[in-house]
Coordinates of C-alpha atoms in Angstrom, one line a residue:
X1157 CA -11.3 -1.2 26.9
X1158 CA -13.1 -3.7 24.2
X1159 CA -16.6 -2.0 25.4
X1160 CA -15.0 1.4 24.1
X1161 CA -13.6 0.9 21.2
X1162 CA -9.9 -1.1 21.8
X1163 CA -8.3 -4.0 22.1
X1164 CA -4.7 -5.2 23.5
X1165 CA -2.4 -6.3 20.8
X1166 CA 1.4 -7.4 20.6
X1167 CA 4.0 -6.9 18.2
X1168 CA 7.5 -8.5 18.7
X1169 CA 7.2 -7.9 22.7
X1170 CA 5.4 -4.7 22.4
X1171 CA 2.0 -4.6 24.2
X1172 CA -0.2 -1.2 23.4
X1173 CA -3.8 -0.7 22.8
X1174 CA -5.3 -0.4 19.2
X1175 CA -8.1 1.0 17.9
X1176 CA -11.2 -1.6 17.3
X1177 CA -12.6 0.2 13.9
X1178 CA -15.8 -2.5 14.1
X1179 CA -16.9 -0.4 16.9
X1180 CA -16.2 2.8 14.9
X1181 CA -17.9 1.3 12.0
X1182 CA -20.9 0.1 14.4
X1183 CA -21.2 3.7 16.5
X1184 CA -19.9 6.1 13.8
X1185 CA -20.3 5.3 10.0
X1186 CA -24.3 6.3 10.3
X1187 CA -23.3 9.7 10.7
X1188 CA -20.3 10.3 8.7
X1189 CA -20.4 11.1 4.5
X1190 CA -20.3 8.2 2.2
X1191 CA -17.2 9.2 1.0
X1192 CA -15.5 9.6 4.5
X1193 CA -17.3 6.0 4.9
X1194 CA -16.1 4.4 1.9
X1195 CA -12.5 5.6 2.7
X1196 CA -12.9 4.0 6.5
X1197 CA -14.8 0.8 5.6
X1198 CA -11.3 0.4 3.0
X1199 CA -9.1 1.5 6.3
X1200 CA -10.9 -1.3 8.1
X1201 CA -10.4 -4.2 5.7
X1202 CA -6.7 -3.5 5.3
X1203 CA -6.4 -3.4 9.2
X1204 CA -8.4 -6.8 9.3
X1205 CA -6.2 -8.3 6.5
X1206 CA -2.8 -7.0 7.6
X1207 CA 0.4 -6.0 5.5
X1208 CA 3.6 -6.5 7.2
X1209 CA 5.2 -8.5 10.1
X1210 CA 9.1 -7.8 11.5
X1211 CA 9.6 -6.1 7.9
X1212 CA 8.0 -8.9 6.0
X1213 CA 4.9 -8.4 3.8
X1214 CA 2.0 -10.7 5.5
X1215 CA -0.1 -10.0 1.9
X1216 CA -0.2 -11.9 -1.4
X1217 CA 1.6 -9.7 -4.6
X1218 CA -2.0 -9.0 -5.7
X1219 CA -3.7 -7.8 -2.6
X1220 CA -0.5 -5.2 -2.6
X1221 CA -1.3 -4.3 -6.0
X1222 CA -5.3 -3.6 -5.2
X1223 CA -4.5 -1.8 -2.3
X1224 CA -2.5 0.8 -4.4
X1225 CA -4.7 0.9 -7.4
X1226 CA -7.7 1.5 -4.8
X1227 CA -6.2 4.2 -2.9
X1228 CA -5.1 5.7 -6.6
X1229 CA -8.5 5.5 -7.7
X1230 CA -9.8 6.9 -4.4
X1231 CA -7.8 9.9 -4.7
X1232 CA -8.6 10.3 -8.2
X1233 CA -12.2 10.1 -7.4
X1234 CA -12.6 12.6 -4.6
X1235 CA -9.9 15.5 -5.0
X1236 CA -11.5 17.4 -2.4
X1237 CA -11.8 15.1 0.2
X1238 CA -10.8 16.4 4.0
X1239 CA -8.2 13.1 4.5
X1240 CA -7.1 13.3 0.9
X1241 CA -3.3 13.5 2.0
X1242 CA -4.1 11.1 4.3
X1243 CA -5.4 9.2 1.4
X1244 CA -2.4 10.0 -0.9
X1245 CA -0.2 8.5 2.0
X1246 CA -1.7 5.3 1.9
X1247 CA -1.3 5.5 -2.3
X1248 CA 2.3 6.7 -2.0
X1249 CA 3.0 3.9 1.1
X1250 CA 1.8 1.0 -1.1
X1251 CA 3.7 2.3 -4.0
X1252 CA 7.0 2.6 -2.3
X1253 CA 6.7 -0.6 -1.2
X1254 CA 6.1 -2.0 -4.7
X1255 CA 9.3 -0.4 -5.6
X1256 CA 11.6 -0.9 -2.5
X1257 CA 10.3 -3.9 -1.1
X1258 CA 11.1 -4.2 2.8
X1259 CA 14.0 -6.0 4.5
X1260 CA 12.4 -9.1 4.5
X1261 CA 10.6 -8.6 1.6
X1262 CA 13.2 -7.7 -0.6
X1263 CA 13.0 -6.6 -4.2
X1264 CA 15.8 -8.8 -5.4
X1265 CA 16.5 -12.2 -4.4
X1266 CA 19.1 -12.5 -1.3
X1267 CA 20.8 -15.7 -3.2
X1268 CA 21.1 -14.6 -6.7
X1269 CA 20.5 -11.1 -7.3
X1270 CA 17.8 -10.9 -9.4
X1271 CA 13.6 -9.9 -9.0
X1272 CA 11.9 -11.8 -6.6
X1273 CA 8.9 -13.9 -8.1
X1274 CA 6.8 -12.0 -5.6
X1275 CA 7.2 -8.5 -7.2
X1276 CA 7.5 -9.6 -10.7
X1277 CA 3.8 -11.5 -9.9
X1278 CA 2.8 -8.0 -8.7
X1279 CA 4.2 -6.3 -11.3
X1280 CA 2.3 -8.2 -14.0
X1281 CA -0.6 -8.0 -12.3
X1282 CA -0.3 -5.1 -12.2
X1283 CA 0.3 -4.5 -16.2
X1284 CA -3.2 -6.6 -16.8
X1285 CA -5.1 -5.2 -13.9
X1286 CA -4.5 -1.1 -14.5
X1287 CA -2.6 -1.0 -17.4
X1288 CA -3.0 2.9 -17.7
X1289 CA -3.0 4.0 -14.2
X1290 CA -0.3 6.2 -12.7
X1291 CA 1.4 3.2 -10.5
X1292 CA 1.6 0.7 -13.6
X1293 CA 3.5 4.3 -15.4
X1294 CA 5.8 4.6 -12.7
X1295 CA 6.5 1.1 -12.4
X1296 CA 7.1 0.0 -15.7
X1297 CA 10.1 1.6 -16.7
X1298 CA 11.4 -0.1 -13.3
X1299 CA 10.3 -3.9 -13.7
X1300 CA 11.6 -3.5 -17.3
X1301 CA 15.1 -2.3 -16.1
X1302 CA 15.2 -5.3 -13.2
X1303 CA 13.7 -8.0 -15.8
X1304 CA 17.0 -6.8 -18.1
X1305 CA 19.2 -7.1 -14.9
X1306 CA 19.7 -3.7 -15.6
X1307 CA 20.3 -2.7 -11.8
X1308 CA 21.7 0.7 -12.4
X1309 CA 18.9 1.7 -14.4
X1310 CA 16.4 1.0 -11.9
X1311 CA 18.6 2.9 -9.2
X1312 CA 18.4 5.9 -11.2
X1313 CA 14.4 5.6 -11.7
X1314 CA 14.6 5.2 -7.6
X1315 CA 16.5 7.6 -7.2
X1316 CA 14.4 9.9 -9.4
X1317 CA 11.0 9.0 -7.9
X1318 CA 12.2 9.9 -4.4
X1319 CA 13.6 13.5 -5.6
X1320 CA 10.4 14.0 -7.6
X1321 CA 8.1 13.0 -4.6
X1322 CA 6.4 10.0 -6.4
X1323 CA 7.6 7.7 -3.2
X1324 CA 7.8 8.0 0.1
X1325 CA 11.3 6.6 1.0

């Protein structure tokens, strides 16, 4: 399996056979377009570095926020590329978990209620690193509504952002 391209991995008693992207990078970049190589070589990294275990995010506030700005620019960039909704799902994935957290990765603190220090780090980052981009837009409105306590406000700008397409879930 290794020698063509996979490896054995387990997740929470799961055994199946992943994909081994150094041996795509090693066998395959040469021949593909910089741009389809630029979008793999970012595939690969995230793979390496992870994002989530049993619904918990494995990555630091800031990492989340490059991988969304990246994948923003990246679309941006290259509107004609042959994976761009493949490209756009990565964007949209990252975003929706900016905004929804994951179930043990929550978005407000299980004891009191409020943000959790993780996604208001992010979402400062956020505000300094890409203050005009789409994501900081889309998330502004939202931090500003949970930093006020305002929980029903940010509900509605949920809800809103599913109906309208801008997330995922």
């Amino acid at each position: 399996m290794e020698a063509n391209g996979f490896q054995v991995a387990m997740t929470e008693g799961f055994t199946y056979l992943l994909q081994e992207r150094d041996f795509i990078a090693k066998h395959f970049y040469p021949f593909v377009s910089p741009t389809l190589k630029q979008f793999l070589v970012q595939l690969n990294k995230e793979n390496k570095e992870g994002f989530q275990e049993d619904a918990g995010l494995t990555i630091g506030p800031t990492q989340l926020v490059d991988r969304v700005i990246w994948w923003e620019n990246f679309v941006q960039k290259h509107p004609d590329f042959i994976l761009l909704k493949h490209a756009e799902a990565e964007r949209k994935a990252y975003l929706s978990t900016l905004l929804t957290g994951m179930d043990n990765s929550p978005i407000l603190s299980f004891d009191d209620n409020k943000l959790d220090p993780y996604y208001a780090e992010a979402y400062q980052y956020l505000n300094k690193k890409a203050p005009t981009s789409k994501t900081n837009e889309v998330l502004k409105p939202y931090y500003e509504a949970l930093q006020k306590g305002d929980t029903a406000k940010a509900y509605t700008l949920l809800t809103r952002y599913k109906l309208d397409k801008v997330i995922g879930y």
